[in-house]
Coordinates of C-alpha atoms and ligand atoms in Angstrom, one line a residue:
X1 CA 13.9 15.1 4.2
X2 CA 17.4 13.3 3.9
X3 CA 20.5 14.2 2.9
X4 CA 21.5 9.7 2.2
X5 CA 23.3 8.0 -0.1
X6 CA 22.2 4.9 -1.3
X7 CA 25.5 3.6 0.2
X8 CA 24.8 5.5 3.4
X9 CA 21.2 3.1 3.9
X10 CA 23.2 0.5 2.7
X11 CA 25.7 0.7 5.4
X12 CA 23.5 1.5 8.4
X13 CA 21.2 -1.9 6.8
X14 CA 24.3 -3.5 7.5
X15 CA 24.3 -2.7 11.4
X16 CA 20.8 -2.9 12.0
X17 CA 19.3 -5.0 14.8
X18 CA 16.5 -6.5 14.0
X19 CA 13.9 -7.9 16.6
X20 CA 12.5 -11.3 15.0
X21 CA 10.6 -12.4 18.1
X22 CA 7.0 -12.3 18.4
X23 CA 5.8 -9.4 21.2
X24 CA 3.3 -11.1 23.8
X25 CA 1.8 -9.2 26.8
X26 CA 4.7 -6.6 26.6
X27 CA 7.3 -9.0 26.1
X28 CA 9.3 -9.6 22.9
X29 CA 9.2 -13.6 22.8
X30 CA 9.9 -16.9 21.1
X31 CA 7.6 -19.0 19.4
X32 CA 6.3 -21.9 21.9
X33 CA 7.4 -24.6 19.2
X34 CA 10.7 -22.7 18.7
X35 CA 9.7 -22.3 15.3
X36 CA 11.3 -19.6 13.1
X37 CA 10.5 -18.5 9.0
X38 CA 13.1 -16.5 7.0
X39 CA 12.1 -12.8 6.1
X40 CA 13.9 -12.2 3.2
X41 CA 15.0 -8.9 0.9
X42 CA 12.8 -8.4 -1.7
X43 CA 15.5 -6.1 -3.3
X44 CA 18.3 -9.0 -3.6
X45 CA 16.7 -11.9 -2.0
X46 CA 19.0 -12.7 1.1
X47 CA 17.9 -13.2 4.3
X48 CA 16.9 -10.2 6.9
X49 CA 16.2 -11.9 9.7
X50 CA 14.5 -14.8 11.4
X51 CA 11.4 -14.4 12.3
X52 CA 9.0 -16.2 15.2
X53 CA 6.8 -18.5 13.3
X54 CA 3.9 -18.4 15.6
X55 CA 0.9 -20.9 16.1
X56 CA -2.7 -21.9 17.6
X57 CA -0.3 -22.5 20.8
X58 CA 1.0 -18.9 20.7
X59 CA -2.5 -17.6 19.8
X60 CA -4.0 -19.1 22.7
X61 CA -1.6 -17.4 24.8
X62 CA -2.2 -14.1 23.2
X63 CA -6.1 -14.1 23.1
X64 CA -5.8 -14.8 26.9
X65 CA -3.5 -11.9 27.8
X66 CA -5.4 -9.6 25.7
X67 CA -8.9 -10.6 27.5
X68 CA -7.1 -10.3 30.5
X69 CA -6.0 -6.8 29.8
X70 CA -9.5 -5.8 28.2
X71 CA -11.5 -7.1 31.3
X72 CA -9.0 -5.7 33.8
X73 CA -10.0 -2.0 32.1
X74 CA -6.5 -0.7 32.4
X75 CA -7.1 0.6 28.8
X76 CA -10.8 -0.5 28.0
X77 CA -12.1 1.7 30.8
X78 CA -9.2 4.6 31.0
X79 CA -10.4 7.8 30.0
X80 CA -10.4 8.7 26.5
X81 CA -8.3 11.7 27.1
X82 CA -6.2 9.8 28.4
X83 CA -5.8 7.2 25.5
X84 CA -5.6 10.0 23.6
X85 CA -2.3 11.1 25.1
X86 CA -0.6 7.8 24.6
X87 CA -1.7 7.5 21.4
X88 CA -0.1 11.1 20.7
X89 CA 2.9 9.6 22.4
X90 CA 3.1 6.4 20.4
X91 CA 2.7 8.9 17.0
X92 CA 5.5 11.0 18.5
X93 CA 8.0 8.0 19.1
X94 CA 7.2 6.2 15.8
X95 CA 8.5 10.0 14.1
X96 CA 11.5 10.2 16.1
X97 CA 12.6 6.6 14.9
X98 CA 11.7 7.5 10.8
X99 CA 14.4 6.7 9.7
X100 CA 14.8 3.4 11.1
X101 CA 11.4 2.4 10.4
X102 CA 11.4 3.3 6.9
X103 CA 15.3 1.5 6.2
X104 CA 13.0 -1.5 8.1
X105 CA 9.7 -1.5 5.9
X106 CA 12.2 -0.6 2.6
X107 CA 14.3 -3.6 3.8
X108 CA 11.3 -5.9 4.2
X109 CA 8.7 -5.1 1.3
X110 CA 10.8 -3.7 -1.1
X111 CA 9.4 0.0 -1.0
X112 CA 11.3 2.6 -2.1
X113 CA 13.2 3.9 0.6
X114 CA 11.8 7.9 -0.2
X115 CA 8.3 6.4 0.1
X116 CA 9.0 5.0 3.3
X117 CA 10.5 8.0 4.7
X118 CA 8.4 10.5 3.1
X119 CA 4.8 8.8 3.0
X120 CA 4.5 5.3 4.9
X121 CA 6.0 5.9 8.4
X122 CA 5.0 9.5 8.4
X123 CA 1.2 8.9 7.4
X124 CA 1.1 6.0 10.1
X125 CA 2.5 8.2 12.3
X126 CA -0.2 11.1 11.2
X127 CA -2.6 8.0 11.6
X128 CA -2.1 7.0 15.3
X129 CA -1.8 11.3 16.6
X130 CA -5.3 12.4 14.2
X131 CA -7.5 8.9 15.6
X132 CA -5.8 9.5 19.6
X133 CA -6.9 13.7 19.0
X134 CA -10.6 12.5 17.7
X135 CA -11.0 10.0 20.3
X136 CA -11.9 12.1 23.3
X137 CA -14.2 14.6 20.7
X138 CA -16.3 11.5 20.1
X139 CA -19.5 12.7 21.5
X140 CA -22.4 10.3 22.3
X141 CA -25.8 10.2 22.0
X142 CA -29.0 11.2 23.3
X143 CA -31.9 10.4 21.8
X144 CA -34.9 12.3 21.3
X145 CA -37.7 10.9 23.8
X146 CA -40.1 12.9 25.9
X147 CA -39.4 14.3 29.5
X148 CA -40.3 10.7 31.3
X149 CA -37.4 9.0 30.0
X150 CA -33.9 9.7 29.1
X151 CA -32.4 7.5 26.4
X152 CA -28.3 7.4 26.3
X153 CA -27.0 5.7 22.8
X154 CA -23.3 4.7 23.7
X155 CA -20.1 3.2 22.2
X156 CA -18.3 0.5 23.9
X157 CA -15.2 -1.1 22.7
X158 CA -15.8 -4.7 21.4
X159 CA -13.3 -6.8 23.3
X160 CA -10.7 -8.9 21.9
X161 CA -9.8 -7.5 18.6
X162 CA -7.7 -9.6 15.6
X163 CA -6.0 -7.6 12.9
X164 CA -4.9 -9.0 9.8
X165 CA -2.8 -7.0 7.1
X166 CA -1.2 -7.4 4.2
X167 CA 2.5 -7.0 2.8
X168 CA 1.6 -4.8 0.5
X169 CA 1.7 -1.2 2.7
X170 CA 2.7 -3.2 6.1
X171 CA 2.9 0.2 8.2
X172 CA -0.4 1.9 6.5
X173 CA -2.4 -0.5 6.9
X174 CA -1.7 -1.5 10.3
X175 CA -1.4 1.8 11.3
X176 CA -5.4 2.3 10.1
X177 CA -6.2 -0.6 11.9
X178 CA -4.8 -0.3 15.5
X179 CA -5.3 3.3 15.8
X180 CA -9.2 3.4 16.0
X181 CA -9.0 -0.3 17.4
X182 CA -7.1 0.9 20.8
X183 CA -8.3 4.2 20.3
X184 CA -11.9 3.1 21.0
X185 CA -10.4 0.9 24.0
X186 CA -10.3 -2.6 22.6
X187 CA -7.4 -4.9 23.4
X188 CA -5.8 -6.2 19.8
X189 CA -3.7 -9.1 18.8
X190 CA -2.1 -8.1 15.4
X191 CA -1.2 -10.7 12.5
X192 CA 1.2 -8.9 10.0
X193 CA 2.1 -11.2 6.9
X194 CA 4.7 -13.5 7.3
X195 CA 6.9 -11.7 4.5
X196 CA 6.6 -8.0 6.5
X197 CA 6.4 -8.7 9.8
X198 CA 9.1 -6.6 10.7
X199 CA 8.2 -2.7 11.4
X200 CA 4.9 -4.0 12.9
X201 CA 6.9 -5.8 15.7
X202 CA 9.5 -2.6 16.1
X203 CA 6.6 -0.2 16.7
X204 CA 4.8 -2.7 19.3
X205 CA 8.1 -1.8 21.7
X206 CA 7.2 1.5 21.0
X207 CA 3.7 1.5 21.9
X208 CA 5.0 0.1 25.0
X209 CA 6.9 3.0 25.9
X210 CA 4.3 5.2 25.0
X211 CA 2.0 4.0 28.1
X212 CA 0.0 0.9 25.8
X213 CA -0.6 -1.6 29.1
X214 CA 1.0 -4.7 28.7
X215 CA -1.0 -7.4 27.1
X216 CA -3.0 -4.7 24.9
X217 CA -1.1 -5.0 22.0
X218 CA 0.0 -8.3 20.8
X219 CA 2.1 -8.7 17.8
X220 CA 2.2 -12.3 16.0
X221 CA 4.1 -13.3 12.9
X222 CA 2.7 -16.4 11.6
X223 CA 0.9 -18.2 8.4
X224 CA -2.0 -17.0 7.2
X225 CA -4.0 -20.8 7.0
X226 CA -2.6 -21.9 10.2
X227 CA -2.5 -18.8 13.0
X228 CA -4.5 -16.7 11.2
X229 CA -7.4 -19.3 10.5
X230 CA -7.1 -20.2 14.7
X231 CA -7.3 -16.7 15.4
X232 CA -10.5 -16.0 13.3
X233 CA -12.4 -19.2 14.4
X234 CA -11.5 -18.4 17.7
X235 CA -14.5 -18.5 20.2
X236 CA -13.0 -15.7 22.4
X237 CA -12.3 -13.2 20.2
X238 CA -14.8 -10.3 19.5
X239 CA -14.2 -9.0 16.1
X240 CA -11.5 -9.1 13.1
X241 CA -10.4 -6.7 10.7
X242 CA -8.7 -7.8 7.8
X243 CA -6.9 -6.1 4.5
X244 CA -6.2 -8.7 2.0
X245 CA -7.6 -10.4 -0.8
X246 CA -10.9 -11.0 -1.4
X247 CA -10.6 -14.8 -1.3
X248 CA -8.8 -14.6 2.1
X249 CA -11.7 -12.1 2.8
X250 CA -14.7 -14.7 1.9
X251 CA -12.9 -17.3 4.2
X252 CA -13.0 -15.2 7.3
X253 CA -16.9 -14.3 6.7
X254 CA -16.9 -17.9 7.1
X255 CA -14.9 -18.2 9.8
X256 CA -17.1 -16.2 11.7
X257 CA -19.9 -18.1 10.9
X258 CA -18.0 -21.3 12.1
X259 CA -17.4 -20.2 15.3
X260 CA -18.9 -17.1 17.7
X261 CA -20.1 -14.5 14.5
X262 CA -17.6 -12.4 15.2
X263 CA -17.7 -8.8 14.2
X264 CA -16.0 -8.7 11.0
X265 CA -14.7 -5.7 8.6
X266 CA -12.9 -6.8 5.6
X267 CA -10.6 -4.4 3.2
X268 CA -10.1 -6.4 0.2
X269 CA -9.0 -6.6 -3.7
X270 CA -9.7 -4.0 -6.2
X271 CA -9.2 -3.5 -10.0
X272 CA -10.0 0.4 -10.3
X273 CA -11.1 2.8 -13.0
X274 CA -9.5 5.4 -14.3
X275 CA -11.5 7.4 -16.9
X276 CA -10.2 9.9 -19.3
X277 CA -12.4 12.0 -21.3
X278 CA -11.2 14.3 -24.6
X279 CA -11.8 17.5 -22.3
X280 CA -9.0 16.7 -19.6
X281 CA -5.7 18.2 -18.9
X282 CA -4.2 15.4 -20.5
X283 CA -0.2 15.9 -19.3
X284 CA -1.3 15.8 -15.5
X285 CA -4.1 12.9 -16.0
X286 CA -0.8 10.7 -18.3
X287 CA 1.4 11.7 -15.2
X288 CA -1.1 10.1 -12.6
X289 CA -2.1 7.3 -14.8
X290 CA 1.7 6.2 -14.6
X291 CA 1.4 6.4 -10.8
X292 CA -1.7 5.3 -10.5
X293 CA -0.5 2.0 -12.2
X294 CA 2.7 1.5 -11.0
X295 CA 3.3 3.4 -7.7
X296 CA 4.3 0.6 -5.4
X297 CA 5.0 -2.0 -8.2
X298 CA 1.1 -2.0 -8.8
X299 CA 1.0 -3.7 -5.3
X300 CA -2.0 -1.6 -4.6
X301 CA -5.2 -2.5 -3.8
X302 CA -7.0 1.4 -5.0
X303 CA -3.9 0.7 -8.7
X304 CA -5.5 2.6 -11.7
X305 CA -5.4 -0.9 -13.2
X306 CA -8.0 0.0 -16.1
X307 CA -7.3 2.8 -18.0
X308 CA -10.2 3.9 -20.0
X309 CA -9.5 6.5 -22.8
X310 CA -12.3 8.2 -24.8
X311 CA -12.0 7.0 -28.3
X312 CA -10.9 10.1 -29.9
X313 CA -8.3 10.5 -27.9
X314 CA -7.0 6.7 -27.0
X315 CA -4.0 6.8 -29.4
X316 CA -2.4 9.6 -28.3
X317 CA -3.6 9.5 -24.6
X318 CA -1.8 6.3 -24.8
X319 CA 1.4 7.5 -26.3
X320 CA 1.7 9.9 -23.4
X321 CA 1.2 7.5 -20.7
X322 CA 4.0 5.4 -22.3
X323 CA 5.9 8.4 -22.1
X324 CA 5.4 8.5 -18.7
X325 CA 6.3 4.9 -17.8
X326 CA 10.2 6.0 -18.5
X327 CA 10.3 7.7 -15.4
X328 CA 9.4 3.9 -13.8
X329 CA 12.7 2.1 -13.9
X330 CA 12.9 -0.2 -11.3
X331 CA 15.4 -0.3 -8.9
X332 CA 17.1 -1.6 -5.4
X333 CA 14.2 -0.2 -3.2
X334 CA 17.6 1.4 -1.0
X335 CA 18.2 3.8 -3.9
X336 CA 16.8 7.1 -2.9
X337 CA 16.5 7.6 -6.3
X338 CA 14.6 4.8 -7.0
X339 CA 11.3 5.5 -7.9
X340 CA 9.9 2.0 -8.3
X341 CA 11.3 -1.0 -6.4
X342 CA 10.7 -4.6 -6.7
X343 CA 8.2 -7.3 -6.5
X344 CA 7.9 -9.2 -3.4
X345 CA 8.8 -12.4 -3.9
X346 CA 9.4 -14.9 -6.8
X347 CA 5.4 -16.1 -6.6
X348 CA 4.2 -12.4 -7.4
X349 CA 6.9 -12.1 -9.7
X350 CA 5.4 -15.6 -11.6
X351 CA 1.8 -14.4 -11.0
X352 CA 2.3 -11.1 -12.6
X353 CA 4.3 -13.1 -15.6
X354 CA 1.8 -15.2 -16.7
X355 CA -1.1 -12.5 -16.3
X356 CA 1.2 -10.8 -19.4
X357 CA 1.6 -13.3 -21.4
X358 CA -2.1 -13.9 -20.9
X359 CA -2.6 -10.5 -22.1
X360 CA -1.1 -11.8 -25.2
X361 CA -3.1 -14.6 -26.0
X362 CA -5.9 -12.6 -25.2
X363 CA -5.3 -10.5 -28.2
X364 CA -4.3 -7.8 -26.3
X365 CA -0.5 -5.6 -27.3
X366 CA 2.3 -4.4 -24.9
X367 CA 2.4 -1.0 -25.8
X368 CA 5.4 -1.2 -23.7
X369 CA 7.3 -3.2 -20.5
X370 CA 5.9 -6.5 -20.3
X371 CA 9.6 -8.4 -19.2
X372 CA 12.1 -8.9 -15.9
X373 CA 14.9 -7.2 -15.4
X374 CA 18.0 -6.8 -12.9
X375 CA 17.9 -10.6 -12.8
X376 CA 21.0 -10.9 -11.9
X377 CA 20.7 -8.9 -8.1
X378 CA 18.6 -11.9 -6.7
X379 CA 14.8 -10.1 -7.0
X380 CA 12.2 -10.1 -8.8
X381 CA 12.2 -6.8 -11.0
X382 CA 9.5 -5.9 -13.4
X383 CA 9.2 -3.6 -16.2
X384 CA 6.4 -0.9 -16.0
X385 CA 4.0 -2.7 -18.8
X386 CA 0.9 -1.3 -20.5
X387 CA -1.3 -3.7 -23.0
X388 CA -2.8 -1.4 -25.5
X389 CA -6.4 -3.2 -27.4
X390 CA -7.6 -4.7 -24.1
X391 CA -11.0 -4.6 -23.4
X392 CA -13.2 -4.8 -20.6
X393 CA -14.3 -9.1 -21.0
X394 CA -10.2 -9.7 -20.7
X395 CA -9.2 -11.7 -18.0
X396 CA -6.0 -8.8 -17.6
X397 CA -8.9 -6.2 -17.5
X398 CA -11.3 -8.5 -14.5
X399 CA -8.5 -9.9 -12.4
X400 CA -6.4 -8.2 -9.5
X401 CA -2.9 -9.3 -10.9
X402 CA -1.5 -6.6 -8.4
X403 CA 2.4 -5.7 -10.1
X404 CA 2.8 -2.9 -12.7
X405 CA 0.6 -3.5 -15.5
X406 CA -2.0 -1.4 -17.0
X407 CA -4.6 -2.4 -19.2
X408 CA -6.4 0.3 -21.4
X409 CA -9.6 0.3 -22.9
X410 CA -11.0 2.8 -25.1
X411 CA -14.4 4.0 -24.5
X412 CA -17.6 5.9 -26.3
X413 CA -19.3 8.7 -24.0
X414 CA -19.9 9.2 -20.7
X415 CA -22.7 5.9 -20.2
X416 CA -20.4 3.6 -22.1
X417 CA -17.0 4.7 -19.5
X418 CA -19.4 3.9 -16.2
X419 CA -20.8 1.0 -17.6
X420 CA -17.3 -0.5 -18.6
X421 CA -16.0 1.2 -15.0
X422 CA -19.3 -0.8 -13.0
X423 CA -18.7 -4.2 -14.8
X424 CA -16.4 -5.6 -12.0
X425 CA -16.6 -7.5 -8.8
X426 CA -14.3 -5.1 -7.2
X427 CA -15.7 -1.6 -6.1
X428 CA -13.0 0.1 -4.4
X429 CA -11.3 3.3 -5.9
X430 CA -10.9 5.3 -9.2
X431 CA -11.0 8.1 -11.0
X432 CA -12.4 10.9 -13.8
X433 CA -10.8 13.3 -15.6
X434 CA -12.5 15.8 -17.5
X435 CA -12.6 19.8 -17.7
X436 CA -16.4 19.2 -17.5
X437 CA -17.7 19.8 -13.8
X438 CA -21.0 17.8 -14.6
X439 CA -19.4 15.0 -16.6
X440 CA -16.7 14.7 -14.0
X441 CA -19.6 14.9 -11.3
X442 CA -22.2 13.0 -12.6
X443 CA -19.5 10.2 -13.9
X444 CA -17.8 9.9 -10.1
X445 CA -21.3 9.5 -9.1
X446 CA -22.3 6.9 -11.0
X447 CA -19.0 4.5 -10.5
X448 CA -20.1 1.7 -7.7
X449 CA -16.4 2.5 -5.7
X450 CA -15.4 3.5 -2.2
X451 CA -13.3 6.2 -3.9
X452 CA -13.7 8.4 -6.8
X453 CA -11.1 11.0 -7.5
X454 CA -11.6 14.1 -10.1
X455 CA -8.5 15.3 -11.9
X456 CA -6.6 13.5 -9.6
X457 CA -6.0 9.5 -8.3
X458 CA -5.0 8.6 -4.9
X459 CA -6.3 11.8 -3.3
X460 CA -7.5 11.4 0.4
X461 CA -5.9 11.5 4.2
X462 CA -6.7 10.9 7.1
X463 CA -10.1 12.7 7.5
X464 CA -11.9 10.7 5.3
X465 CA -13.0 7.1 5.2
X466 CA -11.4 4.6 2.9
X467 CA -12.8 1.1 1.9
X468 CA -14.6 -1.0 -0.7
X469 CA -18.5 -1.3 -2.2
X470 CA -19.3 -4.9 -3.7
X471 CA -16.1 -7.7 -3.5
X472 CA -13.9 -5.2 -2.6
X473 CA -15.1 -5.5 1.0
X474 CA -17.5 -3.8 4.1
X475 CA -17.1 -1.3 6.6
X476 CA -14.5 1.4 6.4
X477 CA -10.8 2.2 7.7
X478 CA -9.6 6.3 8.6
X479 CA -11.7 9.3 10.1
X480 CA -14.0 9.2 12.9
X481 CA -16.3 6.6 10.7
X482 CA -13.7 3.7 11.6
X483 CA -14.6 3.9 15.2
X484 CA -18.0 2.4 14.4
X485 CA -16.0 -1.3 12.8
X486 CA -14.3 -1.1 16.6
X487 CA -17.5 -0.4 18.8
X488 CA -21.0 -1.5 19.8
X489 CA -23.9 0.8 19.9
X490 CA -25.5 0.1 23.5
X491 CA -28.9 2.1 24.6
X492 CA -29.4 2.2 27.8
X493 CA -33.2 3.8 28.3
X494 CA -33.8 5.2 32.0
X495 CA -37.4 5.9 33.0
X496 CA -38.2 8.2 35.6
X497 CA -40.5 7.9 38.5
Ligands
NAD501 P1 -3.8 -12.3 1.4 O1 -5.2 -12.3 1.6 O2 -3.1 -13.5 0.8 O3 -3.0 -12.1 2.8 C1 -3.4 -11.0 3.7 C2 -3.2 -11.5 5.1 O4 -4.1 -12.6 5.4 C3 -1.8 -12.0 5.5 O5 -1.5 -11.6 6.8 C4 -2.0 -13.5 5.4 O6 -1.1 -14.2 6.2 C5 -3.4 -13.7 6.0 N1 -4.1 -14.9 5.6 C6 -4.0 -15.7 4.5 N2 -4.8 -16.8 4.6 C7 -5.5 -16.7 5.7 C8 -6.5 -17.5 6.3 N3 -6.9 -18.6 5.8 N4 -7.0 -17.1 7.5 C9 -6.5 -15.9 8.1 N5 -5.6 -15.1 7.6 C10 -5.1 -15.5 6.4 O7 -3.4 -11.0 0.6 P2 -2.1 -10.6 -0.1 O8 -1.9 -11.2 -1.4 O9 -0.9 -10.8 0.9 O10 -2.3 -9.0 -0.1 C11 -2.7 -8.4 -1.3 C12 -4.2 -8.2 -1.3 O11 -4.6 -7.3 -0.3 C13 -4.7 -7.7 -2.6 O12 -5.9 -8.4 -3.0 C14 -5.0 -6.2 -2.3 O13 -5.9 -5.7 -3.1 C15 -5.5 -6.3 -0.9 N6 -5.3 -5.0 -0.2 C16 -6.5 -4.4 0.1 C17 -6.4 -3.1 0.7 C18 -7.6 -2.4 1.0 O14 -7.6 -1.5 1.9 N7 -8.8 -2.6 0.4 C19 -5.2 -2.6 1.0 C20 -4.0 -3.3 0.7 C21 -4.1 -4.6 0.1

């Protein structure tokens, strides 16, 4: 899809303008206070830009615009075909500026730069166009009383909307929350993490000239405890969608409960399953245990954190999944050859440090990785690790610790791998692999998870819904089913004379 160097990315990082300021009622705009934080380079650890520290002040402001906007019904009320073509407009723009985006969210969160080009910015992209060409085939209902009364079952918008995301997949994630959000005619007011704020406030601009009415789409960098806890607990705000950690996720359910029981839907933590059997195709299921593990630097909420290998097979299974972790060096996220980039910031890097030697004491073995590199290029670079002799009671094998490390545990039969798989908080993703069609089946049946693949992980677009059972949170992001987390059902029963 490109032809560039890493010196060529380099160089245009170089020129880039970068827009810092928070984007208000279609305005690009300074904190009140004045306030700024650094956004820093998770790849060397300079400074990219400074970035609008917003707080309750700036909040205020943007929950009144956006109520403003939604009552006004210069989006709420416009006809969904016509959303629909903005939408398609905003998808449109956000592809002719690829490249710029994904040098932006490579700059900012580390990502490999052929991720960002080739998956992030294009699937937000694919996002935005697929929700704006399902909005207006959204059929309502009617439902079925006799001939004296006519019974309509309608979706409105709920209002004022807050998003929260993460910095793990900035563009994803916001994408799959603003999409069916404005889509379904709410006005929103967007918290991106202070670390990766950056392509969410580029692609606001865009939105804006893609038709979005002023004060629709609100953009606002800021801390999590101090904006984002004012924006959940505020009283005029409808309903708040958040991907982030379950702890963050508990708080808001509280928040909620604090202040107007706003409608929340929560994408949180995971710490996944991926199951083996004898019976597999063992090359492709080692190839997509190394990605499932350390795609993204294991900053993945769906991560095949918990490899479980039938017994028979757990040595040599094993051996080929180390195998497989060669092809994860890490590298300056710029590199288009770089495959796996680095960690976000020094905390993650310290989190991830002491889950490993943790392992350790634990009594379980690094079958490989397990150390930093690159130390001297000012990030936070960790080896592709995978503890051998873990089982399922191990704090490595219970805890999100979100970098590159695997954990594998060997297994019995088909009961023991779902028992092992079910004994978690978390019930978000994982996967099967077996030749089997009714062990496969039965065994993606029986895992408590959002997501089950079979003889294959991270499989799924845009047509189908994505989200957590148990801890792992409620309600559900992409296809048509995220427009029910944005909407009330209202029935509205006429009687005739
Ligand atoms: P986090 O919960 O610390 O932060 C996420 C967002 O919440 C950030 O924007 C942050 O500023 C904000 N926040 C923090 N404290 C807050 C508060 N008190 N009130 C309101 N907002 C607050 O999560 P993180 O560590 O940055 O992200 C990684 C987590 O996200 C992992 O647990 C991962 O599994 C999860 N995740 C889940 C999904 C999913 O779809 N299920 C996708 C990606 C990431």
């Amino acid at each position: 899809m490109s032809n560039m160097t890493y010196s060529d990315w380099q160089s245009r990082a170089d020129s880039l303008q970068i827009e810092g300021r928070a984007f208000i009622d279609g305005q690009y705009v300074s904190a009140l206070s004045g306030r700024t934080s650094e956004c820093m380079n998770p790849s060397n650890g300079q400074k990219l830009a400074d970035v609008a520290l917003c707080g309750p002040e700036d909040a205020d402001q943007a929950v009144k615009v956006a109520r403003k906007s939604f009552e006004s019904g210069v989006w709420s009320k416009m006809p969904p075909m016509e959303r629909k073509k903005v939408l398609i407009r905003w998808a449109e723009l956000i592809e002719q500026n690829l490249q710029e985006l994904a040098l932006l969210e490579s700059l900012n969160a580390g990502k490999p730069i052929s991720d960002t080009l080739n998956s992030d910015i294009p699937s937000a992209a694919n996002t935005i166009r697929w929700t704006g060409e399902a909005i207006d085939k959204a059929y309502e209902q009617i439902a079925p009383t006799g001939q004296d009364s006519l019974a309509l079952v309608t979706r409105l918008p709920l209002g004022v909307i807050v998003a929260i995301v993460p910095w793990n997949y900035p563009m994803t994630t916001t994408a799959w929350k603003l999409a069916p959000a404005l889509a379904t005619g709410n006005s929103v007011i967007l918290k991106p993490d202070p670390k990766t704020p950056l392509t969410a406030l580029r692609i606001a601009q865009l939105a804006s000239e893609a038709g979005i009415p002023d004060g629709v789409l609100n953009v606002l960098p800021g801390d999590g405890p101090i904006l984002g806890q004012h924006l959940c607990l505020h009283q005029d705000v409808d309903g708040q969608t958040f991907t982030g950690s379950t702890a963050v996720g508990k708080l808001l359910t509280q928040y909620s409960g604090q202040s107007n029981l706003k409608r929340t839907f929560l994408e949180l933590g995971g710490k996944s399953a991926n199951i083996i059997f004898a019976d597999a195709n063992l090359e492709k299921a080692a190839s997509l245990a190394a990605i499932a593990g350390f795609y993204n630097c294991g900053q993945t909420c769906t991560a095949g954190t918990r490899l479980l290998i039938e017994q028979s097979i757990y040595d040599e299974f094993l051996e080929r999944v180390v195998e497989k972790s060669k092809g994860w060096i890490p590298g300056n996220a710029l590199d288009p050859a770089t495959r796996m980039g680095p960690v976000i910031d020094k905390n993650q890097f310290d989190t991830i440090s002491q889950y490993v030697s943790l392992g350790l004491e634990e009594g379980a073995q690094l079958a490989c990785g397990g150390a930093q590199v690159l130390a001297e290029s000012g990030g936070h670079y960790h080896q592709a690790t995978i503890f051998s002799g873990a089982n399922n009671q191990m704090r490595i094998a219970r805890e999100e610790i979100f970098g590159p490390v695997i954990s594998a545990i060997p297994f019995d039969d088909a009961a023991d791998a779902v028992s092992i798989a079910n004994d978690s908080p978390y019930g978000l993703a994982g996967a099967v692999w077996s030749r089997n069609i009714n062990t496969a089946h039965k065994v993606a049946a029986a895992v408590r998870t959002g997501t089950m693949g079979i003889n294959n992980y991270f499989g799924g677009d845009i047509t189908v819904p994505f989200g957590g059972f148990k801890e792992s949170g409620n309600g559900r992001d992409k296809s048509m089913h995220a427009f029910d987390d944005y909407t009330e059902l209202k029935t509205t029963w006429i009687e005739f004379e």
